[in-house]
């Protein structure tokens, strides 16, 4: 919906000027093409770029100031239940001068204090300053749908929707974080509070940061393992329908991304039920027959009688597109479909401001069968440990288990990691290896994050994906679509759906196809039996079995892929490879170019998508590093 930024000072500071704030606001222009605003005082400066969706009248432009209450807010997102909250506040005597959810946010804060955020249903990241108490808060929504970054300077806090915006403020430091860079290469994302910059932090999902003239403190106001407030007895079908209905807008047409997979098809079905207008679906087509899902999308659109637009994405791995997206985001392109999503969002932006996407369903309903079957492999490993090595070792190799006995975390990371630690460190310069202490800090963080998820492997893997994987994915979706001036909405991440999905048993989401399937699978690697002997997202498939074409219900997950193995070897990757091997590579501070060249020559002999994704990460990190130095 918007881009926000600002400074919250502890003391009066000369850097708090309209000019300095304007420079920051300008970096967010792509996130809010409809209006720009600022508010500068001796104690704080708030900036805003607006994508006008609710109450597009200029009276709702931001930063929003309520002089009577002494509140100022700069806010990104939407409160889906703002009309209900508004009625409640009207009954309590509050009066409104706009039709916006931003004003509701202000009045709610005055009425219930910072605990008012617990009453909000929606996606949001905002800063609010209370003149009466001299207190400010930075707040982020439950699941981390909307991003919010900050840095703690000597004289206060600088915050923004993007790290690149913070770097425009005088005195903000741009030193890179070596551990963050290592995390990006391993996992395509930087987890936790860390970012790629040593002095910039992410405000965590479901967290607020309270700032006073004398102190600051973080409070976790929502977590996925504390779901008492979400004790909703509604059925899954009711909650999904309700979430989609709340994402509809009375005067703004809402489009949907339709890949032809289960998640996007469910949203298209619910959109067709709840929209008073004829909704439009968009399907991106990668120019490769193996990955073309458009026939499934066409079948769904026709069955639901939806308007349907096919968008060809020939430049989904174009260096020019990657450079532009990197410059807008101030972050390297990590996920392999990111550039494709950006191009698709640009096409959507010609006619729509809002796009529904299916992110969250895989994490909540166990769509990654190859990874979520980890508990099955742990049981098999325990049984094989009792056998002599002469039998156990070949059996483990046959089943795709580690050659030697490995811990639960080691097996998980073996499945989850894009760049195996040993392979990445083998490419690293000696200086970088020492700087990151051979990845000790990163692995320690992953261990704590994983093991804090619960008492059983089932709990731990589910919580890791909800707490850490999903926020990274949502960050990518938000930044990629907002780079095109389009707001993505993710109905599956409604916290009521999250609560219900986590209350359901593991086997309700990931079930065996028949009674003998687990016995057959016992002698087969997960790679070979995944989605053949088991059924991922079983609850969703069962619920929509009679509402969607059979081809959608029964087919395997494909996602929004790109043929990166093919890309790595054909001419479309040549400009990227020239950056790495043409001399003066920026990444040479971290990776040994000679070792990288040998790695490329060796791995390219059998160029598969795993290799292509690794090369994609390296190349995009190079593009990012060059952008920073330009």
Coordinates of C-alpha atoms in Angstrom, one line a residue:
X1 CA 0.0 0.0 0.0
X2 CA 2.8 2.4 0.9
X3 CA 6.3 3.2 1.8
X4 CA 7.2 4.7 5.2
X5 CA 10.3 6.2 6.7
X6 CA 11.4 8.5 9.5
X7 CA 13.5 9.4 12.4
X8 CA 12.5 9.3 16.1
X9 CA 14.9 11.4 18.2
X10 CA 15.9 11.2 21.8
X11 CA 17.4 14.7 21.6
X12 CA 17.0 17.6 19.2
X13 CA 19.2 17.0 16.2
X14 CA 20.3 19.1 13.3
X15 CA 19.9 16.2 10.9
X16 CA 16.1 16.3 11.3
X17 CA 15.4 18.5 8.3
X18 CA 12.9 18.5 5.5
X19 CA 15.7 18.0 3.0
X20 CA 17.2 14.9 4.6
X21 CA 13.7 13.4 5.0
X22 CA 12.8 14.2 1.4
X23 CA 15.9 12.3 0.2
X24 CA 14.7 9.2 2.1
X25 CA 11.1 9.5 0.9
X26 CA 12.2 9.7 -2.7
X27 CA 13.8 6.2 -2.5
X28 CA 10.3 4.9 -1.8
X29 CA 8.5 6.5 -4.7
X30 CA 7.9 3.2 -6.5
X31 CA 6.0 1.9 -3.4
X32 CA 3.6 4.9 -3.4
X33 CA 3.2 6.7 -6.7
X34 CA 0.0 8.5 -5.7
X35 CA 1.1 11.0 -3.1
X36 CA 4.1 12.0 -1.0
X37 CA 4.1 13.6 2.5
X38 CA 6.3 14.5 5.4
X39 CA 6.1 15.9 8.9
X40 CA 9.2 17.3 10.6
X41 CA 9.3 18.4 14.3
X42 CA 12.1 18.8 16.8
X43 CA 11.7 15.3 18.1
X44 CA 10.6 13.2 15.1
X45 CA 10.3 13.2 11.3
X46 CA 7.9 11.0 9.5
X47 CA 7.8 10.5 5.7
X48 CA 5.4 8.6 3.5
X49 CA 4.7 7.6 -0.1
X50 CA 1.1 6.6 -0.8
X51 CA -0.5 4.0 -3.0
X52 CA -4.1 5.2 -2.5
X53 CA -6.5 2.3 -2.1
X54 CA -8.9 3.1 0.8
X55 CA -10.3 6.6 0.8
X56 CA -8.1 8.0 -2.0
X57 CA -9.1 11.5 -1.1
X58 CA -6.1 13.7 -0.2
X59 CA -7.6 14.1 3.3
X60 CA -6.2 10.6 4.1
X61 CA -2.7 11.4 2.9
X62 CA 0.1 10.6 5.3
X63 CA 1.8 11.2 7.7
X64 CA -1.6 11.4 9.4
X65 CA -1.8 14.0 12.2
X66 CA -4.5 14.0 14.8
X67 CA -3.9 17.4 16.6
X68 CA -6.7 16.8 19.1
X69 CA -5.2 13.5 20.3
X70 CA -1.6 14.6 19.8
X71 CA -0.8 11.6 17.6
X72 CA 1.2 11.3 14.4
X73 CA 1.4 8.1 12.3
X74 CA 3.0 6.9 9.2
X75 CA 1.5 3.6 8.2
X76 CA 1.9 0.9 5.6
X77 CA -0.8 -1.8 5.1
X78 CA -4.5 -2.3 5.6
X79 CA -6.6 -3.1 8.7
X80 CA -9.3 -5.4 7.3
X81 CA -11.6 -5.0 10.2
X82 CA -11.3 -1.3 10.4
X83 CA -15.0 -0.7 9.7
X84 CA -16.0 -2.8 12.8
X85 CA -13.4 -1.0 14.9
X86 CA -14.7 2.4 13.6
X87 CA -18.2 1.6 14.7
X88 CA -17.0 0.6 18.1
X89 CA -15.0 3.8 18.5
X90 CA -18.0 5.9 17.3
X91 CA -20.1 4.3 20.1
X92 CA -17.4 5.4 22.5
X93 CA -17.7 9.0 21.4
X94 CA -14.9 9.4 18.8
X95 CA -15.5 11.4 15.7
X96 CA -13.9 10.9 12.3
X97 CA -12.9 13.3 9.5
X98 CA -11.9 10.6 6.9
X99 CA -13.0 7.2 5.7
X100 CA -9.5 5.7 6.1
X101 CA -8.2 2.9 8.2
X102 CA -5.3 5.1 9.2
X103 CA -7.6 7.4 11.3
X104 CA -9.1 4.3 12.9
X105 CA -5.6 3.2 13.9
X106 CA -5.0 6.6 15.6
X107 CA -8.3 6.6 17.5
X108 CA -7.8 2.9 18.5
X109 CA -4.4 3.8 19.9
X110 CA -5.8 6.6 21.9
X111 CA -8.6 4.4 23.2
X112 CA -6.8 1.2 24.0
X113 CA -3.1 2.1 23.9
X114 CA -0.5 0.0 22.2
X115 CA -2.5 -3.1 23.0
X116 CA -4.9 -1.9 20.3
X117 CA -2.7 -3.8 17.8
X118 CA -4.1 -7.0 19.2
X119 CA -7.6 -6.0 17.9
X120 CA -6.3 -5.4 14.4
X121 CA -6.8 -8.0 11.6
X122 CA -4.6 -7.2 8.7
X123 CA -1.2 -6.4 7.4
X124 CA 0.7 -3.4 8.8
X125 CA 3.9 -1.8 9.6
X126 CA 3.7 1.7 11.2
X127 CA 5.3 4.3 13.4
X128 CA 3.2 6.3 15.8
X129 CA 4.3 9.2 18.0
X130 CA 2.4 10.4 21.1
X131 CA 3.1 14.1 21.8
X132 CA 1.5 13.9 25.2
X133 CA 3.9 11.3 26.6
X134 CA 6.9 11.8 24.2
X135 CA 6.7 8.1 23.4
X136 CA 6.8 6.4 20.0
X137 CA 6.3 2.9 18.8
X138 CA 7.4 0.9 15.7
X139 CA 5.0 -1.9 15.1
X140 CA 4.9 -4.9 12.7
X141 CA 2.0 -7.3 12.0
X142 CA 1.7 -10.8 13.3
X143 CA 3.2 -12.7 10.3
X144 CA 5.5 -10.1 9.0
X145 CA 3.5 -9.4 5.8
X146 CA 4.7 -5.8 5.7
X147 CA 8.5 -5.1 6.2
X148 CA 10.0 -2.6 8.7
X149 CA 13.7 -1.9 9.2
X150 CA 15.4 0.3 11.7
X151 CA 18.8 1.3 12.9
X152 CA 19.8 2.7 16.3
X153 CA 21.8 5.9 15.9
X154 CA 23.4 7.9 18.7
X155 CA 20.6 10.4 18.8
X156 CA 17.6 8.2 18.0
X157 CA 16.1 5.6 15.6
X158 CA 15.9 5.7 11.8
X159 CA 13.3 3.4 10.3
X160 CA 11.9 2.6 6.8
X161 CA 10.2 0.0 4.6
X162 CA 13.5 -0.7 2.9
X163 CA 17.2 -0.7 4.2
X164 CA 18.2 1.4 1.2
X165 CA 16.0 4.2 2.5
X166 CA 17.7 4.2 5.9
X167 CA 21.1 4.5 4.2
X168 CA 20.0 7.9 2.8
X169 CA 19.8 9.4 6.3
X170 CA 22.9 11.4 7.4
X171 CA 25.3 9.2 9.5
X172 CA 23.6 5.9 8.6
X173 CA 26.4 3.3 8.1
X174 CA 26.4 1.0 5.1
X175 CA 28.9 -1.6 6.3
X176 CA 27.9 -5.1 5.1
X177 CA 27.2 -7.9 7.6
X178 CA 29.3 -10.9 6.7
X179 CA 27.0 -13.4 8.5
X180 CA 24.0 -11.9 6.7
X181 CA 25.8 -12.4 3.3
X182 CA 26.5 -16.0 4.3
X183 CA 22.9 -16.5 5.2
X184 CA 21.7 -15.1 1.9
X185 CA 23.9 -17.6 -0.1
X186 CA 22.8 -20.5 2.1
X187 CA 19.1 -19.8 2.4
X188 CA 18.2 -17.1 -0.1
X189 CA 17.3 -14.9 2.8
X190 CA 18.7 -13.3 6.0
X191 CA 16.8 -14.7 9.0
X192 CA 16.0 -13.1 12.4
X193 CA 16.7 -9.5 13.1
X194 CA 19.8 -9.5 10.9
X195 CA 20.0 -7.9 7.4
X196 CA 22.7 -7.6 4.9
X197 CA 23.9 -4.4 6.7
X198 CA 25.7 -4.6 10.0
X199 CA 23.9 -1.7 11.6
X200 CA 20.4 -2.2 10.2
X201 CA 17.9 -4.6 11.8
X202 CA 14.5 -6.0 10.9
X203 CA 11.7 -5.5 13.4
X204 CA 10.5 -9.0 13.9
X205 CA 6.9 -10.1 13.1
X206 CA 4.4 -9.7 15.9
X207 CA 6.7 -7.2 17.7
X208 CA 6.7 -3.6 18.7
X209 CA 9.6 -1.4 19.6
X210 CA 8.8 1.2 22.3
X211 CA 11.0 4.3 22.2
X212 CA 11.1 7.0 24.9
X213 CA 13.6 9.8 25.4
X214 CA 15.5 7.6 27.9
X215 CA 15.1 4.0 26.8
X216 CA 13.8 1.6 24.3
X217 CA 12.4 -2.0 24.5
X218 CA 11.1 -4.7 22.3
X219 CA 7.9 -6.6 23.1
X220 CA 6.7 -9.7 21.3
X221 CA 2.9 -9.1 21.2
X222 CA 2.0 -12.2 19.1
X223 CA 3.7 -15.5 18.4
X224 CA 2.5 -18.6 16.5
X225 CA 2.9 -20.8 19.6
X226 CA 0.6 -18.6 21.7
X227 CA -2.7 -18.8 20.0
X228 CA -5.3 -18.2 22.8
X229 CA -6.5 -14.9 21.2
X230 CA -7.2 -16.9 17.9
X231 CA -9.6 -19.4 19.6
X232 CA -11.9 -19.2 16.6
X233 CA -14.2 -22.3 16.2
X234 CA -15.0 -21.5 12.6
X235 CA -14.3 -24.1 9.9
X236 CA -11.3 -23.9 7.6
X237 CA -13.7 -23.2 4.7
X238 CA -15.4 -20.4 6.5
X239 CA -12.1 -18.8 7.5
X240 CA -10.6 -18.9 4.0
X241 CA -13.8 -17.5 2.5
X242 CA -13.9 -14.8 5.2
X243 CA -10.3 -13.8 4.7
X244 CA -10.7 -13.5 0.9
X245 CA -13.9 -11.5 1.4
X246 CA -12.1 -9.1 3.7
X247 CA -9.5 -8.5 1.0
X248 CA -12.1 -7.3 -1.4
X249 CA -12.5 -3.5 -1.9
X250 CA -15.8 -1.8 -2.7
X251 CA -14.4 0.6 -5.3
X252 CA -11.1 -0.9 -6.3
X253 CA -10.9 -4.0 -8.5
X254 CA -8.8 -6.8 -7.1
X255 CA -6.9 -9.2 -9.3
X256 CA -5.5 -12.6 -8.4
X257 CA -2.3 -14.4 -9.4
X258 CA -3.4 -17.8 -10.9
X259 CA -0.6 -20.3 -11.5
X260 CA -2.9 -23.2 -12.0
X261 CA -1.7 -24.8 -8.7
X262 CA -3.9 -25.6 -5.7
X263 CA -3.2 -22.5 -3.6
X264 CA -3.9 -19.8 -6.3
X265 CA -6.9 -21.9 -7.6
X266 CA -8.5 -21.9 -4.1
X267 CA -8.1 -18.1 -4.0
X268 CA -9.6 -17.7 -7.5
X269 CA -12.6 -19.9 -6.5
X270 CA -13.2 -17.8 -3.3
X271 CA -12.7 -14.6 -5.3
X272 CA -15.3 -15.7 -7.7
X273 CA -17.7 -16.4 -4.8
X274 CA -17.2 -13.1 -2.9
X275 CA -16.5 -10.5 -5.5
X276 CA -19.4 -8.3 -6.7
X277 CA -17.4 -7.5 -9.8
X278 CA -16.0 -9.9 -12.4
X279 CA -12.5 -10.5 -11.1
X280 CA -9.5 -10.9 -13.3
X281 CA -6.8 -13.5 -12.9
X282 CA -3.2 -13.2 -14.3
X283 CA -0.9 -16.0 -15.2
X284 CA 2.8 -15.6 -15.9
X285 CA 4.2 -17.8 -18.6
X286 CA 7.9 -18.7 -18.6
X287 CA 9.0 -19.4 -22.1
X288 CA 9.8 -23.1 -21.5
X289 CA 7.5 -26.0 -22.2
X290 CA 8.6 -28.0 -19.2
X291 CA 7.5 -25.3 -16.8
X292 CA 4.5 -23.9 -18.6
X293 CA 1.5 -24.2 -16.2
X294 CA -0.8 -22.0 -18.2
X295 CA -3.1 -24.9 -19.5
X296 CA -4.0 -25.6 -15.8
X297 CA -4.6 -22.0 -15.1
X298 CA -6.8 -21.7 -18.3
X299 CA -8.8 -24.7 -17.2
X300 CA -9.5 -23.1 -13.7
X301 CA -10.3 -19.7 -15.1
X302 CA -12.8 -21.2 -17.6
X303 CA -14.4 -23.4 -15.0
X304 CA -14.9 -20.4 -12.7
X305 CA -15.9 -18.1 -15.6
X306 CA -13.2 -15.6 -14.6
X307 CA -11.5 -13.0 -16.8
X308 CA -8.0 -14.3 -17.5
X309 CA -4.8 -12.6 -18.8
X310 CA -1.8 -14.6 -19.9
X311 CA 1.5 -12.7 -19.5
X312 CA 4.6 -13.9 -21.2
X313 CA 7.8 -13.4 -19.2
X314 CA 10.7 -13.6 -21.7
X315 CA 12.9 -11.3 -19.5
X316 CA 12.5 -13.2 -16.3
X317 CA 16.3 -13.8 -16.1
X318 CA 17.4 -10.6 -17.8
X319 CA 20.3 -8.8 -16.3
X320 CA 18.7 -5.4 -16.9
X321 CA 15.5 -6.5 -15.0
X322 CA 17.6 -7.9 -12.1
X323 CA 19.6 -4.6 -11.9
X324 CA 16.4 -2.5 -11.9
X325 CA 14.8 -4.7 -9.2
X326 CA 18.0 -4.7 -7.1
X327 CA 18.2 -0.9 -7.3
X328 CA 14.5 -0.5 -6.3
X329 CA 14.7 -2.9 -3.5
X330 CA 18.2 -2.2 -2.3
X331 CA 18.5 -5.9 -1.9
X332 CA 19.8 -8.8 -4.0
X333 CA 17.3 -10.9 -5.9
X334 CA 17.3 -14.2 -4.0
X335 CA 14.3 -16.4 -4.9
X336 CA 14.5 -17.8 -8.4
X337 CA 11.1 -16.4 -9.4
X338 CA 11.6 -12.9 -8.0
X339 CA 12.3 -11.2 -11.3
X340 CA 9.4 -13.1 -12.9
X341 CA 7.1 -11.9 -10.1
X342 CA 8.2 -8.3 -10.7
X343 CA 7.5 -8.5 -14.4
X344 CA 4.1 -10.0 -13.8
X345 CA 3.3 -7.3 -11.2
X346 CA 4.2 -4.6 -13.8
X347 CA 1.7 -6.1 -16.2
X348 CA -0.9 -6.3 -13.4
X349 CA -0.2 -2.7 -12.6
X350 CA -1.5 -1.4 -15.9
X351 CA -5.1 -2.2 -14.7
X352 CA -5.0 -3.1 -11.0
X353 CA -3.4 -1.8 -7.8
X354 CA -4.2 -4.9 -5.7
X355 CA -3.2 -8.5 -6.4
X356 CA -4.1 -11.6 -4.3
X357 CA -1.4 -14.3 -4.1
X358 CA -1.3 -17.7 -2.5
X359 CA 1.8 -17.4 -0.3
X360 CA 1.5 -19.0 3.1
X361 CA -0.5 -22.1 2.1
X362 CA 2.6 -24.3 1.7
X363 CA 4.0 -23.4 5.1
X364 CA 0.7 -23.8 6.9
X365 CA -0.7 -26.9 5.1
X366 CA 2.6 -28.7 4.6
X367 CA 3.1 -28.2 0.9
X368 CA 6.8 -29.0 0.9
X369 CA 6.5 -32.7 1.2
X370 CA 10.2 -33.4 0.6
X371 CA 11.1 -31.4 3.7
X372 CA 8.1 -32.0 5.9
X373 CA 8.7 -35.7 5.7
X374 CA 11.8 -35.2 7.9
X375 CA 10.2 -36.9 10.9
X376 CA 9.7 -40.1 8.8
X377 CA 13.5 -40.0 7.9
X378 CA 14.4 -39.5 11.5
X379 CA 12.5 -42.7 12.5
X380 CA 14.2 -44.6 9.6
X381 CA 17.6 -43.3 10.7
X382 CA 17.0 -44.5 14.3
X383 CA 16.2 -48.0 13.1
X384 CA 19.2 -48.2 10.8
X385 CA 21.5 -47.0 13.6
X386 CA 21.1 -50.4 15.2
X387 CA 22.4 -52.3 12.2
X388 CA 26.0 -53.0 11.4
X389 CA 27.7 -50.5 9.1
X390 CA 28.1 -53.0 6.3
X391 CA 24.3 -53.1 6.1
X392 CA 23.3 -49.7 7.5
X393 CA 25.6 -47.5 5.3
X394 CA 24.3 -48.7 1.9
X395 CA 20.8 -48.6 3.2
X396 CA 21.2 -45.0 4.3
X397 CA 22.6 -44.2 0.8
X398 CA 19.7 -45.9 -0.9
X399 CA 17.2 -43.9 1.3
X400 CA 18.9 -40.6 0.7
X401 CA 20.0 -40.3 4.4
X402 CA 23.4 -39.0 5.5
X403 CA 26.3 -41.5 5.2
X404 CA 27.0 -41.2 8.8
X405 CA 24.6 -40.7 11.7
X406 CA 23.4 -37.1 11.6
X407 CA 21.4 -34.9 14.0
X408 CA 17.9 -33.8 13.4
X409 CA 19.2 -30.3 12.6
X410 CA 21.9 -31.6 10.2
X411 CA 19.3 -33.6 8.2
X412 CA 16.9 -30.6 8.2
X413 CA 19.6 -28.2 7.0
X414 CA 20.7 -30.8 4.4
X415 CA 17.2 -30.6 2.8
X416 CA 16.6 -26.9 3.4
X417 CA 20.0 -25.3 2.4
X418 CA 20.6 -24.1 -1.1
X419 CA 24.3 -23.9 -0.7
X420 CA 25.7 -26.7 1.5
X421 CA 28.0 -25.3 4.1
X422 CA 31.1 -27.3 3.0
X423 CA 30.6 -26.3 -0.6
X424 CA 30.1 -22.6 0.2
X425 CA 33.1 -22.5 2.5
X426 CA 35.2 -24.2 -0.1
X427 CA 34.5 -21.2 -2.4
X428 CA 35.1 -18.6 0.3
X429 CA 38.2 -16.6 0.6
X430 CA 40.3 -17.4 3.7
X431 CA 39.5 -13.9 5.1
X432 CA 35.7 -14.3 4.8
X433 CA 35.9 -17.8 6.3
X434 CA 37.6 -16.4 9.3
X435 CA 35.3 -13.4 9.5
X436 CA 32.2 -15.6 9.7
X437 CA 34.0 -18.1 12.0
X438 CA 33.4 -20.9 9.5
X439 CA 29.6 -20.2 9.7
X440 CA 29.6 -21.0 13.5
X441 CA 27.3 -18.0 14.3
X442 CA 24.9 -18.7 11.5
X443 CA 24.5 -22.4 12.3
X444 CA 24.2 -21.6 16.0
X445 CA 21.3 -19.2 15.2
X446 CA 19.6 -21.8 13.0
X447 CA 20.0 -24.4 15.8
X448 CA 18.3 -22.1 18.3
X449 CA 15.6 -21.0 15.9
X450 CA 14.8 -24.6 14.9
X451 CA 14.9 -26.2 18.4
X452 CA 12.8 -23.5 20.0
X453 CA 9.9 -24.6 17.9
X454 CA 8.5 -27.3 20.1
X455 CA 8.9 -30.7 21.7
X456 CA 8.6 -32.9 18.6
X457 CA 10.2 -32.9 15.1
X458 CA 6.7 -32.2 13.7
X459 CA 6.3 -29.1 15.9
X460 CA 9.8 -27.9 15.2
X461 CA 9.7 -28.1 11.5
X462 CA 6.2 -26.5 11.3
X463 CA 7.1 -23.6 13.6
X464 CA 10.4 -22.9 11.7
X465 CA 8.5 -22.5 8.5
X466 CA 5.9 -20.2 10.0
X467 CA 8.3 -18.1 12.1
X468 CA 11.2 -17.8 9.8
X469 CA 10.7 -19.2 6.2
X470 CA 7.3 -17.5 5.7
X471 CA 8.3 -14.0 6.8
X472 CA 11.3 -14.2 4.4
X473 CA 8.9 -15.2 1.6
X474 CA 6.4 -12.5 2.4
X475 CA 9.2 -9.9 2.4
X476 CA 10.2 -11.0 -1.1
X477 CA 6.6 -10.8 -2.4
X478 CA 5.9 -7.4 -0.8
X479 CA 9.1 -5.8 -2.1
X480 CA 8.8 -7.4 -5.5
X481 CA 5.3 -6.4 -6.2
X482 CA 5.6 -3.0 -4.6
X483 CA 8.6 -2.3 -6.8
X484 CA 6.0 -2.3 -9.6
X485 CA 3.5 -0.1 -7.5
X486 CA 1.2 -3.1 -6.9
X487 CA 0.1 -4.2 -3.4
X488 CA 0.1 -8.0 -2.9
X489 CA -2.4 -9.5 -0.4
X490 CA -2.0 -12.9 1.1
X491 CA -5.3 -14.2 2.5
X492 CA -3.8 -17.5 3.7
X493 CA -1.7 -15.6 6.3
X494 CA -4.8 -14.4 8.2
X495 CA -3.8 -15.2 11.7
X496 CA -7.1 -17.1 12.3
X497 CA -6.2 -19.5 9.5
X498 CA -2.7 -19.8 10.9
X499 CA -4.1 -20.7 14.3
X500 CA -6.5 -23.3 12.9
X501 CA -3.8 -24.9 10.6
X502 CA -1.4 -25.2 13.5
X503 CA -4.1 -26.8 15.7
X504 CA -4.7 -29.4 13.1
X505 CA -2.6 -32.6 13.3
X506 CA 0.4 -33.2 11.0
X507 CA -1.4 -36.1 9.4
X508 CA -4.4 -34.0 8.5
X509 CA -2.1 -31.9 6.2
X510 CA 0.3 -34.5 5.0
X511 CA -1.3 -38.0 4.7
X512 CA -0.4 -41.3 3.0
X513 CA -2.3 -42.2 -0.2
X514 CA -3.4 -45.6 1.1
X515 CA -2.8 -47.9 4.1
X516 CA 0.2 -49.6 2.5
X517 CA 1.9 -46.4 1.4
X518 CA 4.1 -46.0 4.5
X519 CA 5.4 -49.5 4.1
X520 CA 6.3 -48.9 0.5
X521 CA 7.8 -45.6 1.4
X522 CA 10.0 -47.2 4.1
X523 CA 12.2 -48.6 1.4
X524 CA 12.3 -45.6 -0.9
X525 CA 14.0 -42.2 -0.6
X526 CA 11.7 -39.2 0.0
X527 CA 12.8 -37.7 -3.4
X528 CA 11.2 -40.7 -5.1
X529 CA 8.0 -41.1 -3.1
X530 CA 7.1 -37.5 -2.3
X531 CA 3.6 -36.7 -3.7
X532 CA 3.4 -40.2 -5.2
X533 CA 2.8 -42.2 -2.0
X534 CA 1.7 -39.2 0.1
X535 CA -0.6 -36.2 -0.4
X536 CA 0.6 -32.7 0.6
X537 CA -1.9 -30.0 1.7
X538 CA -4.5 -32.8 2.1
X539 CA -6.9 -30.7 4.1
X540 CA -7.1 -28.1 1.3
X541 CA -7.4 -30.7 -1.4
X542 CA -10.2 -32.5 0.4
X543 CA -12.1 -29.2 1.1
X544 CA -12.0 -28.0 -2.6
X545 CA -12.2 -31.4 -4.3
X546 CA -15.7 -30.8 -5.7
X547 CA -15.1 -27.1 -6.5
X548 CA -12.0 -27.2 -8.6
X549 CA -10.9 -29.2 -11.7
X550 CA -9.5 -32.6 -10.8
X551 CA -6.2 -31.8 -12.5
X552 CA -5.6 -29.0 -9.9
X553 CA -6.5 -31.2 -7.0
X554 CA -4.3 -34.2 -8.0
X555 CA -1.2 -32.7 -9.6
X556 CA 2.1 -32.2 -7.8
X557 CA 3.3 -28.8 -6.6
X558 CA 5.4 -26.9 -9.2
X559 CA 5.3 -23.3 -7.8
X560 CA 6.4 -20.5 -10.1
X561 CA 9.7 -22.0 -11.3
X562 CA 12.3 -21.0 -13.8
X563 CA 14.5 -23.4 -15.8
X564 CA 17.7 -22.2 -14.1
X565 CA 19.7 -25.3 -15.0
X566 CA 19.2 -24.5 -18.6
X567 CA 19.7 -20.7 -17.9
X568 CA 23.1 -21.4 -16.3
X569 CA 24.5 -22.8 -19.6
X570 CA 22.8 -20.8 -22.3
X571 CA 23.3 -17.3 -23.6
X572 CA 20.9 -15.6 -21.2
X573 CA 23.3 -16.2 -18.3
X574 CA 26.4 -15.0 -20.2
X575 CA 26.0 -11.3 -19.0
X576 CA 25.9 -12.6 -15.4
X577 CA 28.9 -14.8 -15.9
X578 CA 30.8 -11.9 -17.4
X579 CA 30.3 -10.0 -14.2
X580 CA 31.8 -12.9 -12.2
X581 CA 34.6 -13.9 -14.5
X582 CA 35.3 -10.9 -16.7
X583 CA 37.6 -9.3 -14.1
X584 CA 37.1 -7.0 -11.0
X585 CA 34.3 -9.0 -9.5
X586 CA 32.9 -7.3 -6.4
X587 CA 32.2 -10.6 -4.8
X588 CA 35.9 -11.4 -4.8
X589 CA 36.1 -10.0 -1.3
X590 CA 34.0 -13.0 -0.2
X591 CA 34.5 -15.8 -2.8
X592 CA 37.7 -16.9 -4.4
X593 CA 37.2 -16.3 -8.1
X594 CA 39.6 -19.1 -9.1
X595 CA 37.8 -21.6 -6.9
X596 CA 34.5 -20.2 -8.2
X597 CA 35.6 -20.7 -11.9
X598 CA 36.7 -24.3 -11.1
X599 CA 33.4 -24.9 -9.4
X600 CA 31.4 -23.6 -12.4
X601 CA 33.4 -25.7 -14.9
X602 CA 32.9 -28.9 -12.7
X603 CA 29.2 -28.4 -11.9
X604 CA 28.3 -27.3 -15.4
X605 CA 29.1 -30.7 -16.8
X606 CA 25.8 -31.9 -15.4
X607 CA 23.8 -28.6 -15.3
X608 CA 20.7 -29.2 -13.2
X609 CA 18.3 -26.7 -11.5
X610 CA 20.1 -27.0 -8.2
X611 CA 23.3 -25.8 -9.8
X612 CA 21.4 -23.1 -11.6
X613 CA 19.8 -21.8 -8.4
X614 CA 23.2 -21.6 -6.7
X615 CA 24.7 -19.7 -9.6
X616 CA 21.7 -17.5 -9.6
X617 CA 22.3 -16.6 -6.0
X618 CA 26.0 -15.8 -6.6
X619 CA 25.3 -13.7 -9.7
X620 CA 22.6 -11.7 -8.0
X621 CA 24.8 -11.1 -4.9
X622 CA 27.4 -9.7 -7.4
X623 CA 24.8 -7.4 -8.9
X624 CA 23.9 -6.1 -5.5
X625 CA 27.5 -5.5 -4.4
X626 CA 28.2 -3.6 -7.6
X627 CA 25.0 -1.5 -7.1
X628 CA 26.2 -0.6 -3.6
X629 CA 29.6 0.6 -4.8
X630 CA 28.2 2.5 -7.8

